[in-house]
């Protein structure tokens, strides 16, 4: 099962799992994209593919999906769907920020806890959680996103440790910059032209994540930039880290390509 399968890393995860012969259950909101991917995977890999067009921010729809999952033999859950708000917290619709928490945190938690009892009863299964290097530190201009990813990074590594000695595994996939639609949704598409961020492709990240899960690794941080982000996020004192971010990445997180205002305390 792959959430966020209609785009980016989720599509790449689905293609790789289908290539390994898994039947798939694909989840996202955009039914047309899920249907097209399902057709492609059935024809290319001869696997069974079901789609569930579900808004993971919708509690009722999510409950129904979790109930279905609890009753099925799920071999691998890729809890991958997510999105980011970028820009000042004060400029965002609080309802949309709440949806970000629902999708990035509550849905992952609910789906993981739904599949876990069955996996443990069968003593086999894998959960791959797409967190982020953004979860290794507070992220000004993406405050809600960074906090949601901090939850996932913590939760998945703790679960990995709890599952030691069982046939069930959990791996954190914590990417850095990946060339996907995430930045369009966040309103900062221009960030992708900055080549110094050494953008990985969704397939590189999916391959690393699935290899890490197969090897029962606690975490996978693919690529040199992600490793640098994770290291600095964990180890640099905030008085050193935040000024460095002000000079590098924070101006790229201003939606609409606006230049930061001169009196913007976070950016100048
Ligand atoms: N791109 C990057 O640099 C990084 C990405 N990540 C994480 O990777 C994961 C995948 O993102 P990525 O592939 O980059 O971005 P994309 O925007 O390409 O894909 C996001 C996926 O999440 C799905 N999604 C978003 N909101 C909902 C919702 N309410 N209900 C159901 N599905 C939803 C989207 O489907 P739909 O719109 O059809 O619902 C889409 O399939 C995310 O968790 C992201 O935080 C982590 C680190 C870096
Ligand atoms: N890791 C972040 C980018 O580098 C993200 O989650 O978008």
PDB file of C-alpha atoms and ligand atoms in Angstrom:
ATOM      1  CA  UNK A   1       0.000   0.000   0.000  1.00  0.00           C
ATOM      2  CA  UNK A   2       1.325   3.416  -0.956  1.00  0.00           C
ATOM      3  CA  UNK A   3      -0.182   6.724   0.127  1.00  0.00           C
ATOM      4  CA  UNK A   4       0.576   9.762  -2.000  1.00  0.00           C
ATOM      5  CA  UNK A   5       0.850   7.487  -5.037  1.00  0.00           C
ATOM      6  CA  UNK A   6      -0.475  10.071  -7.501  1.00  0.00           C
ATOM      7  CA  UNK A   7       2.798  11.986  -7.682  1.00  0.00           C
ATOM      8  CA  UNK A   8       6.493  12.225  -6.900  1.00  0.00           C
ATOM      9  CA  UNK A   9       8.054   9.810  -4.435  1.00  0.00           C
ATOM     10  CA  UNK A  10       4.804   7.858  -3.981  1.00  0.00           C
ATOM     11  CA  UNK A  11       4.500   7.121  -7.707  1.00  0.00           C
ATOM     12  CA  UNK A  12       8.123   5.992  -7.721  1.00  0.00           C
ATOM     13  CA  UNK A  13       7.556   3.755  -4.684  1.00  0.00           C
ATOM     14  CA  UNK A  14       4.532   2.197  -6.378  1.00  0.00           C
ATOM     15  CA  UNK A  15       6.479   1.523  -9.593  1.00  0.00           C
ATOM     16  CA  UNK A  16       9.350  -0.089  -7.683  1.00  0.00           C
ATOM     17  CA  UNK A  17       7.047  -2.258  -5.542  1.00  0.00           C
ATOM     18  CA  UNK A  18       5.128  -3.360  -8.633  1.00  0.00           C
ATOM     19  CA  UNK A  19       8.486  -4.206 -10.220  1.00  0.00           C
ATOM     20  CA  UNK A  20       9.138  -6.479  -7.243  1.00  0.00           C
ATOM     21  CA  UNK A  21       5.848  -8.259  -7.916  1.00  0.00           C
ATOM     22  CA  UNK A  22       3.692  -6.763  -5.152  1.00  0.00           C
ATOM     23  CA  UNK A  23      -0.022  -6.254  -5.689  1.00  0.00           C
ATOM     24  CA  UNK A  24      -0.789  -2.670  -4.793  1.00  0.00           C
ATOM     25  CA  UNK A  25      -3.314  -0.477  -3.064  1.00  0.00           C
ATOM     26  CA  UNK A  26      -2.784   3.140  -4.129  1.00  0.00           C
ATOM     27  CA  UNK A  27      -4.096   6.102  -2.131  1.00  0.00           C
ATOM     28  CA  UNK A  28      -4.280   9.831  -2.909  1.00  0.00           C
ATOM     29  CA  UNK A  29      -7.015  12.313  -3.783  1.00  0.00           C
ATOM     30  CA  UNK A  30      -6.539  12.567  -7.560  1.00  0.00           C
ATOM     31  CA  UNK A  31      -8.491   9.576  -8.862  1.00  0.00           C
ATOM     32  CA  UNK A  32      -7.513  10.168 -12.500  1.00  0.00           C
ATOM     33  CA  UNK A  33      -3.817   9.913 -11.734  1.00  0.00           C
ATOM     34  CA  UNK A  34      -4.293   6.829  -9.583  1.00  0.00           C
ATOM     35  CA  UNK A  35      -6.302   5.163 -12.360  1.00  0.00           C
ATOM     36  CA  UNK A  36      -3.634   5.954 -14.968  1.00  0.00           C
ATOM     37  CA  UNK A  37      -0.861   4.622 -12.723  1.00  0.00           C
ATOM     38  CA  UNK A  38      -2.882   1.499 -11.939  1.00  0.00           C
ATOM     39  CA  UNK A  39      -3.328   0.786 -15.650  1.00  0.00           C
ATOM     40  CA  UNK A  40       0.397   1.318 -16.273  1.00  0.00           C
ATOM     41  CA  UNK A  41       1.425  -1.000 -13.435  1.00  0.00           C
ATOM     42  CA  UNK A  42      -1.038  -3.750 -14.367  1.00  0.00           C
ATOM     43  CA  UNK A  43       0.119  -3.702 -17.982  1.00  0.00           C
ATOM     44  CA  UNK A  44       3.843  -3.401 -17.269  1.00  0.00           C
ATOM     45  CA  UNK A  45       4.232  -5.707 -14.278  1.00  0.00           C
ATOM     46  CA  UNK A  46       1.122  -7.934 -14.399  1.00  0.00           C
ATOM     47  CA  UNK A  47       0.280  -7.159 -10.745  1.00  0.00           C
ATOM     48  CA  UNK A  48      -3.103  -6.464  -9.181  1.00  0.00           C
ATOM     49  CA  UNK A  49      -3.731  -2.804  -8.399  1.00  0.00           C
ATOM     50  CA  UNK A  50      -6.605  -1.287  -6.409  1.00  0.00           C
ATOM     51  CA  UNK A  51      -7.049   2.444  -5.996  1.00  0.00           C
ATOM     52  CA  UNK A  52      -8.615   4.382  -3.141  1.00  0.00           C
ATOM     53  CA  UNK A  53      -9.155   8.062  -3.924  1.00  0.00           C
ATOM     54  CA  UNK A  54      -9.166   9.322  -0.336  1.00  0.00           C
ATOM     55  CA  UNK A  55      -8.550  12.718   1.209  1.00  0.00           C
ATOM     56  CA  UNK A  56      -6.364  11.805   4.172  1.00  0.00           C
ATOM     57  CA  UNK A  57      -7.289  15.061   5.876  1.00  0.00           C
ATOM     58  CA  UNK A  58     -10.906  13.872   6.006  1.00  0.00           C
ATOM     59  CA  UNK A  59     -11.407  11.998   9.237  1.00  0.00           C
ATOM     60  CA  UNK A  60     -14.408   9.972   8.084  1.00  0.00           C
ATOM     61  CA  UNK A  61     -12.725   8.826   4.882  1.00  0.00           C
ATOM     62  CA  UNK A  62      -9.537   8.066   6.793  1.00  0.00           C
ATOM     63  CA  UNK A  63     -11.396   5.995   9.383  1.00  0.00           C
ATOM     64  CA  UNK A  64     -12.938   3.883   6.619  1.00  0.00           C
ATOM     65  CA  UNK A  65      -9.539   3.322   5.020  1.00  0.00           C
ATOM     66  CA  UNK A  66      -7.958   2.396   8.361  1.00  0.00           C
ATOM     67  CA  UNK A  67     -10.761  -0.090   9.041  1.00  0.00           C
ATOM     68  CA  UNK A  68     -10.239  -1.657   5.622  1.00  0.00           C
ATOM     69  CA  UNK A  69      -6.478  -1.906   6.142  1.00  0.00           C
ATOM     70  CA  UNK A  70      -6.854  -3.504   9.558  1.00  0.00           C
ATOM     71  CA  UNK A  71      -8.754  -6.357   7.900  1.00  0.00           C
ATOM     72  CA  UNK A  72      -6.327  -6.921   5.031  1.00  0.00           C
ATOM     73  CA  UNK A  73      -2.977  -8.658   4.712  1.00  0.00           C
ATOM     74  CA  UNK A  74      -0.796  -5.620   4.098  1.00  0.00           C
ATOM     75  CA  UNK A  75       2.801  -6.659   3.428  1.00  0.00           C
ATOM     76  CA  UNK A  76       4.257  -3.157   3.117  1.00  0.00           C
ATOM     77  CA  UNK A  77       2.797   0.199   4.087  1.00  0.00           C
ATOM     78  CA  UNK A  78       4.501   3.205   2.530  1.00  0.00           C
ATOM     79  CA  UNK A  79       3.090   6.089   4.579  1.00  0.00           C
ATOM     80  CA  UNK A  80       4.257   8.745   2.197  1.00  0.00           C
ATOM     81  CA  UNK A  81       1.499  11.290   1.456  1.00  0.00           C
ATOM     82  CA  UNK A  82       2.271  14.756   2.678  1.00  0.00           C
ATOM     83  CA  UNK A  83       2.502  18.407   1.766  1.00  0.00           C
ATOM     84  CA  UNK A  84       4.143  21.567   2.994  1.00  0.00           C
ATOM     85  CA  UNK A  85       2.986  25.074   3.651  1.00  0.00           C
ATOM     86  CA  UNK A  86       5.764  27.593   3.052  1.00  0.00           C
ATOM     87  CA  UNK A  87       5.972  31.182   4.227  1.00  0.00           C
ATOM     88  CA  UNK A  88       5.113  32.933   7.448  1.00  0.00           C
ATOM     89  CA  UNK A  89       2.742  31.068   9.728  1.00  0.00           C
ATOM     90  CA  UNK A  90       0.715  34.266  10.113  1.00  0.00           C
ATOM     91  CA  UNK A  91      -0.081  34.273   6.356  1.00  0.00           C
ATOM     92  CA  UNK A  92      -1.699  30.835   6.322  1.00  0.00           C
ATOM     93  CA  UNK A  93      -5.302  29.768   6.705  1.00  0.00           C
ATOM     94  CA  UNK A  94      -5.404  27.967  10.071  1.00  0.00           C
ATOM     95  CA  UNK A  95      -7.769  25.357   8.604  1.00  0.00           C
ATOM     96  CA  UNK A  96      -5.233  24.504   5.899  1.00  0.00           C
ATOM     97  CA  UNK A  97      -2.460  24.231   8.506  1.00  0.00           C
ATOM     98  CA  UNK A  98      -4.679  21.849  10.459  1.00  0.00           C
ATOM     99  CA  UNK A  99      -5.090  19.756   7.282  1.00  0.00           C
ATOM    100  CA  UNK A 100      -1.305  19.635   7.002  1.00  0.00           C
ATOM    101  CA  UNK A 101      -1.127  18.137  10.483  1.00  0.00           C
ATOM    102  CA  UNK A 102      -3.958  15.707   9.664  1.00  0.00           C
ATOM    103  CA  UNK A 103      -2.298  14.428   6.480  1.00  0.00           C
ATOM    104  CA  UNK A 104       1.336  14.490   7.539  1.00  0.00           C
ATOM    105  CA  UNK A 105       0.897  13.278  11.114  1.00  0.00           C
ATOM    106  CA  UNK A 106      -2.523  11.928  12.081  1.00  0.00           C
ATOM    107  CA  UNK A 107      -3.028   9.895   8.912  1.00  0.00           C
ATOM    108  CA  UNK A 108       0.412   8.287   9.119  1.00  0.00           C
ATOM    109  CA  UNK A 109      -0.101   7.456  12.777  1.00  0.00           C
ATOM    110  CA  UNK A 110      -3.589   6.058  12.160  1.00  0.00           C
ATOM    111  CA  UNK A 111      -2.643   3.930   9.150  1.00  0.00           C
ATOM    112  CA  UNK A 112       0.491   2.577  10.825  1.00  0.00           C
ATOM    113  CA  UNK A 113      -1.413   1.609  13.951  1.00  0.00           C
ATOM    114  CA  UNK A 114      -4.139   0.052  11.783  1.00  0.00           C
ATOM    115  CA  UNK A 115      -1.780  -2.306   9.923  1.00  0.00           C
ATOM    116  CA  UNK A 116       0.556  -3.095  12.812  1.00  0.00           C
ATOM    117  CA  UNK A 117      -1.555  -5.691  14.716  1.00  0.00           C
ATOM    118  CA  UNK A 118      -2.046  -7.776  11.559  1.00  0.00           C
ATOM    119  CA  UNK A 119       1.636  -7.560  10.680  1.00  0.00           C
ATOM    120  CA  UNK A 120       2.604  -8.647  14.184  1.00  0.00           C
ATOM    121  CA  UNK A 121       0.105 -11.515  14.130  1.00  0.00           C
ATOM    122  CA  UNK A 122       1.641 -12.709  10.857  1.00  0.00           C
ATOM    123  CA  UNK A 123       5.139 -11.843  12.157  1.00  0.00           C
ATOM    124  CA  UNK A 124       5.984 -10.193   8.861  1.00  0.00           C
ATOM    125  CA  UNK A 125       5.573  -6.805   7.242  1.00  0.00           C
ATOM    126  CA  UNK A 126       7.215  -3.478   6.688  1.00  0.00           C
ATOM    127  CA  UNK A 127       6.312   0.153   7.290  1.00  0.00           C
ATOM    128  CA  UNK A 128       8.228   2.827   5.407  1.00  0.00           C
ATOM    129  CA  UNK A 129       7.503   6.320   6.722  1.00  0.00           C
ATOM    130  CA  UNK A 130       8.446   9.305   4.570  1.00  0.00           C
ATOM    131  CA  UNK A 131       9.632  11.869   7.074  1.00  0.00           C
ATOM    132  CA  UNK A 132      12.196  14.476   6.095  1.00  0.00           C
ATOM    133  CA  UNK A 133      15.446  16.146   6.966  1.00  0.00           C
ATOM    134  CA  UNK A 134      13.072  19.012   7.821  1.00  0.00           C
ATOM    135  CA  UNK A 135      12.144  16.936  10.868  1.00  0.00           C
ATOM    136  CA  UNK A 136      15.639  17.217  12.306  1.00  0.00           C
ATOM    137  CA  UNK A 137      15.317  20.890  13.211  1.00  0.00           C
ATOM    138  CA  UNK A 138      12.794  23.685  13.519  1.00  0.00           C
ATOM    139  CA  UNK A 139      12.167  25.145  10.046  1.00  0.00           C
ATOM    140  CA  UNK A 140      11.252  28.845  10.017  1.00  0.00           C
ATOM    141  CA  UNK A 141       9.042  29.606   6.978  1.00  0.00           C
ATOM    142  CA  UNK A 142       7.819  26.003   7.070  1.00  0.00           C
ATOM    143  CA  UNK A 143       7.143  25.812  10.797  1.00  0.00           C
ATOM    144  CA  UNK A 144       4.164  23.484  10.615  1.00  0.00           C
ATOM    145  CA  UNK A 145       5.784  21.223   8.039  1.00  0.00           C
ATOM    146  CA  UNK A 146       9.015  20.874  10.018  1.00  0.00           C
ATOM    147  CA  UNK A 147       7.051  20.062  13.159  1.00  0.00           C
ATOM    148  CA  UNK A 148       4.979  17.408  11.390  1.00  0.00           C
ATOM    149  CA  UNK A 149       8.133  15.790  10.053  1.00  0.00           C
ATOM    150  CA  UNK A 150       9.741  15.889  13.505  1.00  0.00           C
ATOM    151  CA  UNK A 151       6.819  13.769  14.692  1.00  0.00           C
ATOM    152  CA  UNK A 152       7.317  11.268  11.878  1.00  0.00           C
ATOM    153  CA  UNK A 153      11.084  11.063  12.280  1.00  0.00           C
ATOM    154  CA  UNK A 154      10.680  10.406  15.986  1.00  0.00           C
ATOM    155  CA  UNK A 155       7.726   8.031  15.696  1.00  0.00           C
ATOM    156  CA  UNK A 156       9.188   5.817  12.989  1.00  0.00           C
ATOM    157  CA  UNK A 157      12.590   5.443  14.634  1.00  0.00           C
ATOM    158  CA  UNK A 158      10.967   4.585  17.957  1.00  0.00           C
ATOM    159  CA  UNK A 159       8.765   2.016  16.247  1.00  0.00           C
ATOM    160  CA  UNK A 160      11.800   0.541  14.498  1.00  0.00           C
ATOM    161  CA  UNK A 161      13.378  -0.077  17.886  1.00  0.00           C
ATOM    162  CA  UNK A 162      10.162  -1.474  19.406  1.00  0.00           C
ATOM    163  CA  UNK A 163       9.914  -3.996  16.573  1.00  0.00           C
ATOM    164  CA  UNK A 164      13.380  -5.410  17.185  1.00  0.00           C
ATOM    165  CA  UNK A 165      13.201  -9.186  17.385  1.00  0.00           C
ATOM    166  CA  UNK A 166       9.948  -9.422  15.433  1.00  0.00           C
ATOM    167  CA  UNK A 167       9.455 -10.133  11.755  1.00  0.00           C
ATOM    168  CA  UNK A 168       8.002  -6.646  11.293  1.00  0.00           C
ATOM    169  CA  UNK A 169      10.152  -3.672  10.405  1.00  0.00           C
ATOM    170  CA  UNK A 170       9.814   0.074  10.264  1.00  0.00           C
ATOM    171  CA  UNK A 171      12.192   2.424   8.457  1.00  0.00           C
ATOM    172  CA  UNK A 172      12.309   6.209   8.330  1.00  0.00           C
ATOM    173  CA  UNK A 173      12.932   7.645   4.880  1.00  0.00           C
ATOM    174  CA  UNK A 174      14.196  11.201   5.451  1.00  0.00           C
ATOM    175  CA  UNK A 175      14.904  12.860   2.109  1.00  0.00           C
ATOM    176  CA  UNK A 176      16.350  16.293   1.474  1.00  0.00           C
ATOM    177  CA  UNK A 177      15.532  18.110  -1.744  1.00  0.00           C
ATOM    178  CA  UNK A 178      13.668  15.922  -4.244  1.00  0.00           C
ATOM    179  CA  UNK A 179      12.393  17.211  -7.584  1.00  0.00           C
ATOM    180  CA  UNK A 180       8.617  16.793  -7.126  1.00  0.00           C
ATOM    181  CA  UNK A 181       5.370  18.759  -7.142  1.00  0.00           C
ATOM    182  CA  UNK A 182       5.687  19.359  -3.396  1.00  0.00           C
ATOM    183  CA  UNK A 183       7.173  22.768  -4.134  1.00  0.00           C
ATOM    184  CA  UNK A 184       4.350  23.698  -6.536  1.00  0.00           C
ATOM    185  CA  UNK A 185       1.809  22.833  -3.860  1.00  0.00           C
ATOM    186  CA  UNK A 186       3.825  24.886  -1.361  1.00  0.00           C
ATOM    187  CA  UNK A 187       3.833  27.872  -3.734  1.00  0.00           C
ATOM    188  CA  UNK A 188       7.611  27.944  -4.136  1.00  0.00           C
ATOM    189  CA  UNK A 189       8.241  26.272  -7.533  1.00  0.00           C
ATOM    190  CA  UNK A 190      11.257  28.508  -8.187  1.00  0.00           C
ATOM    191  CA  UNK A 191      13.317  26.755  -5.519  1.00  0.00           C
ATOM    192  CA  UNK A 192      13.917  23.891  -7.974  1.00  0.00           C
ATOM    193  CA  UNK A 193      16.115  26.056 -10.190  1.00  0.00           C
ATOM    194  CA  UNK A 194      18.737  26.267  -7.432  1.00  0.00           C
ATOM    195  CA  UNK A 195      21.122  23.576  -8.527  1.00  0.00           C
ATOM    196  CA  UNK A 196      23.325  23.776  -5.448  1.00  0.00           C
ATOM    197  CA  UNK A 197      20.567  21.856  -3.649  1.00  0.00           C
ATOM    198  CA  UNK A 198      21.587  18.811  -5.749  1.00  0.00           C
ATOM    199  CA  UNK A 199      18.039  17.646  -6.385  1.00  0.00           C
ATOM    200  CA  UNK A 200      17.448  13.915  -6.301  1.00  0.00           C
ATOM    201  CA  UNK A 201      14.834  12.247  -8.459  1.00  0.00           C
ATOM    202  CA  UNK A 202      11.812  10.575  -6.853  1.00  0.00           C
ATOM    203  CA  UNK A 203      13.054   7.224  -8.116  1.00  0.00           C
ATOM    204  CA  UNK A 204      16.461   7.611  -6.455  1.00  0.00           C
ATOM    205  CA  UNK A 205      14.714   8.320  -3.170  1.00  0.00           C
ATOM    206  CA  UNK A 206      12.185   5.503  -3.543  1.00  0.00           C
ATOM    207  CA  UNK A 207      14.944   3.021  -4.377  1.00  0.00           C
ATOM    208  CA  UNK A 208      16.961   4.064  -1.327  1.00  0.00           C
ATOM    209  CA  UNK A 209      13.920   3.876   0.938  1.00  0.00           C
ATOM    210  CA  UNK A 210      12.841   0.419  -0.180  1.00  0.00           C
ATOM    211  CA  UNK A 211      16.416  -0.897   0.004  1.00  0.00           C
ATOM    212  CA  UNK A 212      16.635   0.484   3.549  1.00  0.00           C
ATOM    213  CA  UNK A 213      13.366  -1.202   4.513  1.00  0.00           C
ATOM    214  CA  UNK A 214      14.530  -4.502   3.000  1.00  0.00           C
ATOM    215  CA  UNK A 215      17.752  -4.212   5.026  1.00  0.00           C
ATOM    216  CA  UNK A 216      15.758  -3.304   8.161  1.00  0.00           C
ATOM    217  CA  UNK A 217      17.557   0.014   8.572  1.00  0.00           C
ATOM    218  CA  UNK A 218      16.335   2.470  11.173  1.00  0.00           C
ATOM    219  CA  UNK A 219      16.643   5.430   8.821  1.00  0.00           C
ATOM    220  CA  UNK A 220      17.618   6.273   5.278  1.00  0.00           C
ATOM    221  CA  UNK A 221      18.845   9.771   4.425  1.00  0.00           C
ATOM    222  CA  UNK A 222      19.474   9.712   0.689  1.00  0.00           C
ATOM    223  CA  UNK A 223      22.059  11.993  -0.914  1.00  0.00           C
ATOM    224  CA  UNK A 224      24.825  14.292   0.200  1.00  0.00           C
ATOM    225  CA  UNK A 225      22.676  17.412   0.736  1.00  0.00           C
ATOM    226  CA  UNK A 226      20.179  15.498   2.854  1.00  0.00           C
ATOM    227  CA  UNK A 227      22.996  14.080   4.954  1.00  0.00           C
ATOM    228  CA  UNK A 228      24.407  17.581   5.460  1.00  0.00           C
ATOM    229  CA  UNK A 229      20.930  18.911   6.347  1.00  0.00           C
ATOM    230  CA  UNK A 230      20.345  16.095   8.806  1.00  0.00           C
ATOM    231  CA  UNK A 231      23.737  16.534  10.430  1.00  0.00           C
ATOM    232  CA  UNK A 232      23.459  20.306  10.768  1.00  0.00           C
ATOM    233  CA  UNK A 233      19.837  20.097  11.897  1.00  0.00           C
ATOM    234  CA  UNK A 234      20.784  17.687  14.658  1.00  0.00           C
ATOM    235  CA  UNK A 235      24.090  19.106  15.817  1.00  0.00           C
ATOM    236  CA  UNK A 236      24.377  22.824  15.109  1.00  0.00           C
ATOM    237  CA  UNK A 237      23.225  25.137  17.875  1.00  0.00           C
ATOM    238  CA  UNK A 238      20.214  27.165  16.763  1.00  0.00           C
ATOM    239  CA  UNK A 239      22.110  30.460  17.192  1.00  0.00           C
ATOM    240  CA  UNK A 240      24.456  29.253  14.449  1.00  0.00           C
ATOM    241  CA  UNK A 241      21.962  27.353  12.298  1.00  0.00           C
ATOM    242  CA  UNK A 242      19.238  29.989  11.940  1.00  0.00           C
ATOM    243  CA  UNK A 243      21.526  32.799  10.674  1.00  0.00           C
ATOM    244  CA  UNK A 244      23.022  30.354   8.151  1.00  0.00           C
ATOM    245  CA  UNK A 245      19.496  29.458   6.991  1.00  0.00           C
ATOM    246  CA  UNK A 246      18.587  33.147   6.727  1.00  0.00           C
ATOM    247  CA  UNK A 247      21.428  33.567   4.252  1.00  0.00           C
ATOM    248  CA  UNK A 248      20.728  30.445   2.221  1.00  0.00           C
ATOM    249  CA  UNK A 249      17.437  28.615   2.127  1.00  0.00           C
ATOM    250  CA  UNK A 250      14.834  30.758   3.943  1.00  0.00           C
ATOM    251  CA  UNK A 251      14.510  33.339   1.136  1.00  0.00           C
ATOM    252  CA  UNK A 252      13.689  30.439  -1.199  1.00  0.00           C
ATOM    253  CA  UNK A 253      10.715  29.507   0.972  1.00  0.00           C
ATOM    254  CA  UNK A 254       8.829  32.744   0.321  1.00  0.00           C
ATOM    255  CA  UNK A 255       5.711  31.860  -1.723  1.00  0.00           C
ATOM    256  CA  UNK A 256       4.979  33.636  -4.981  1.00  0.00           C
ATOM    257  CA  UNK A 257       8.611  34.497  -5.663  1.00  0.00           C
ATOM    258  CA  UNK A 258       8.249  37.643  -3.560  1.00  0.00           C
ATOM    259  CA  UNK A 259      11.455  39.166  -2.393  1.00  0.00           C
ATOM    260  CA  UNK A 260      11.607  39.242   1.394  1.00  0.00           C
ATOM    261  CA  UNK A 261      10.496  42.551   2.785  1.00  0.00           C
ATOM    262  CA  UNK A 262      13.392  44.619   4.185  1.00  0.00           C
ATOM    263  CA  UNK A 263      11.928  44.623   7.668  1.00  0.00           C
ATOM    264  CA  UNK A 264      11.280  40.896   7.661  1.00  0.00           C
ATOM    265  CA  UNK A 265      12.902  39.765  10.865  1.00  0.00           C
ATOM    266  CA  UNK A 266      13.154  36.136   9.840  1.00  0.00           C
ATOM    267  CA  UNK A 267      14.717  36.772   6.468  1.00  0.00           C
ATOM    268  CA  UNK A 268      17.037  39.711   6.955  1.00  0.00           C
TER     269      UNK A 268
HETATM  270  N1  LIG B   1      10.078  16.693  -2.399  1.00  0.00           N
HETATM  271  C1  LIG B   1      10.935  16.833  -1.371  1.00  0.00           C
HETATM  272  O1  LIG B   1      11.938  17.562  -1.445  1.00  0.00           O
HETATM  273  C2  LIG B   1      10.680  16.093  -0.104  1.00  0.00           C
HETATM  274  C3  LIG B   1       9.502  15.425   0.142  1.00  0.00           C
HETATM  275  N2  LIG B   1       9.315  14.785   1.333  1.00  0.00           N
HETATM  276  C4  LIG B   1       8.082  14.077   1.621  1.00  0.00           C
HETATM  277  O2  LIG B   1       7.817  13.125   0.617  1.00  0.00           O
HETATM  278  C5  LIG B   1       6.425  12.817   0.620  1.00  0.00           C
HETATM  279  C6  LIG B   1       5.928  12.797  -0.812  1.00  0.00           C
HETATM  280  O3  LIG B   1       6.026  14.129  -1.328  1.00  0.00           O
HETATM  281  P1  LIG B   1       6.533  14.449  -2.801  1.00  0.00           P
HETATM  282  O4  LIG B   1       6.496  13.240  -3.634  1.00  0.00           O
HETATM  283  O5  LIG B   1       7.779  15.206  -2.685  1.00  0.00           O
HETATM  284  O6  LIG B   1       5.435  15.505  -3.229  1.00  0.00           O
HETATM  285  P2  LIG B   1       4.232  15.430  -4.277  1.00  0.00           P
HETATM  286  O7  LIG B   1       3.494  16.706  -4.125  1.00  0.00           O
HETATM  287  O8  LIG B   1       4.753  15.078  -5.619  1.00  0.00           O
HETATM  288  O9  LIG B   1       3.341  14.216  -3.748  1.00  0.00           O
HETATM  289  C7  LIG B   1       2.555  14.344  -2.587  1.00  0.00           C
HETATM  290  C8  LIG B   1       1.568  13.212  -2.566  1.00  0.00           C
HETATM  291  O10 LIG B   1       0.789  13.312  -1.366  1.00  0.00           O
HETATM  292  C9  LIG B   1      -0.584  13.232  -1.720  1.00  0.00           C
HETATM  293  N3  LIG B   1      -1.431  14.004  -0.824  1.00  0.00           N
HETATM  294  C10 LIG B   1      -1.285  15.293  -0.476  1.00  0.00           C
HETATM  295  N4  LIG B   1      -2.327  15.685   0.276  1.00  0.00           N
HETATM  296  C11 LIG B   1      -3.133  14.603   0.396  1.00  0.00           C
HETATM  297  C12 LIG B   1      -4.377  14.377   1.034  1.00  0.00           C
HETATM  298  N5  LIG B   1      -5.038  15.357   1.683  1.00  0.00           N
HETATM  299  N6  LIG B   1      -4.929  13.153   0.958  1.00  0.00           N
HETATM  300  C13 LIG B   1      -4.309  12.166   0.274  1.00  0.00           C
HETATM  301  N7  LIG B   1      -3.133  12.315  -0.345  1.00  0.00           N
HETATM  302  C14 LIG B   1      -2.560  13.531  -0.294  1.00  0.00           C
HETATM  303  C15 LIG B   1      -0.658  13.806  -3.126  1.00  0.00           C
HETATM  304  O11 LIG B   1      -1.786  13.306  -3.809  1.00  0.00           O
HETATM  305  P3  LIG B   1      -3.104  14.138  -4.195  1.00  0.00           P
HETATM  306  O12 LIG B   1      -2.730  15.570  -4.375  1.00  0.00           O
HETATM  307  O13 LIG B   1      -3.578  13.462  -5.453  1.00  0.00           O
HETATM  308  O14 LIG B   1      -4.017  13.900  -3.054  1.00  0.00           O
HETATM  309  C16 LIG B   1       0.610  13.256  -3.735  1.00  0.00           C
HETATM  310  O15 LIG B   1       0.393  11.964  -4.231  1.00  0.00           O
HETATM  311  C17 LIG B   1       5.758  13.880   1.493  1.00  0.00           C
HETATM  312  O16 LIG B   1       5.470  13.323   2.754  1.00  0.00           O
HETATM  313  C18 LIG B   1       6.843  14.948   1.617  1.00  0.00           C
HETATM  314  O17 LIG B   1       6.719  15.671   2.814  1.00  0.00           O
HETATM  315  C19 LIG B   1      10.295  14.741   2.288  1.00  0.00           C
HETATM  316  C20 LIG B   1      11.478  15.390   2.082  1.00  0.00           C
HETATM  317  C21 LIG B   1      11.763  16.098   0.882  1.00  0.00           C
HETATM  318  N1  LIG B   2      13.763  17.871   3.330  1.00  0.00           N
HETATM  319  C1  LIG B   2      13.055  19.001   2.888  1.00  0.00           C
HETATM  320  C2  LIG B   2      13.759  19.615   1.783  1.00  0.00           C
HETATM  321  O1  LIG B   2      14.925  19.640   1.727  1.00  0.00           O
HETATM  322  C3  LIG B   2      11.617  18.761   2.612  1.00  0.00           C
HETATM  323  O2  LIG B   2      11.016  17.976   3.347  1.00  0.00           O
HETATM  324  O3  LIG B   2      11.029  19.376   1.716  1.00  0.00           O
END
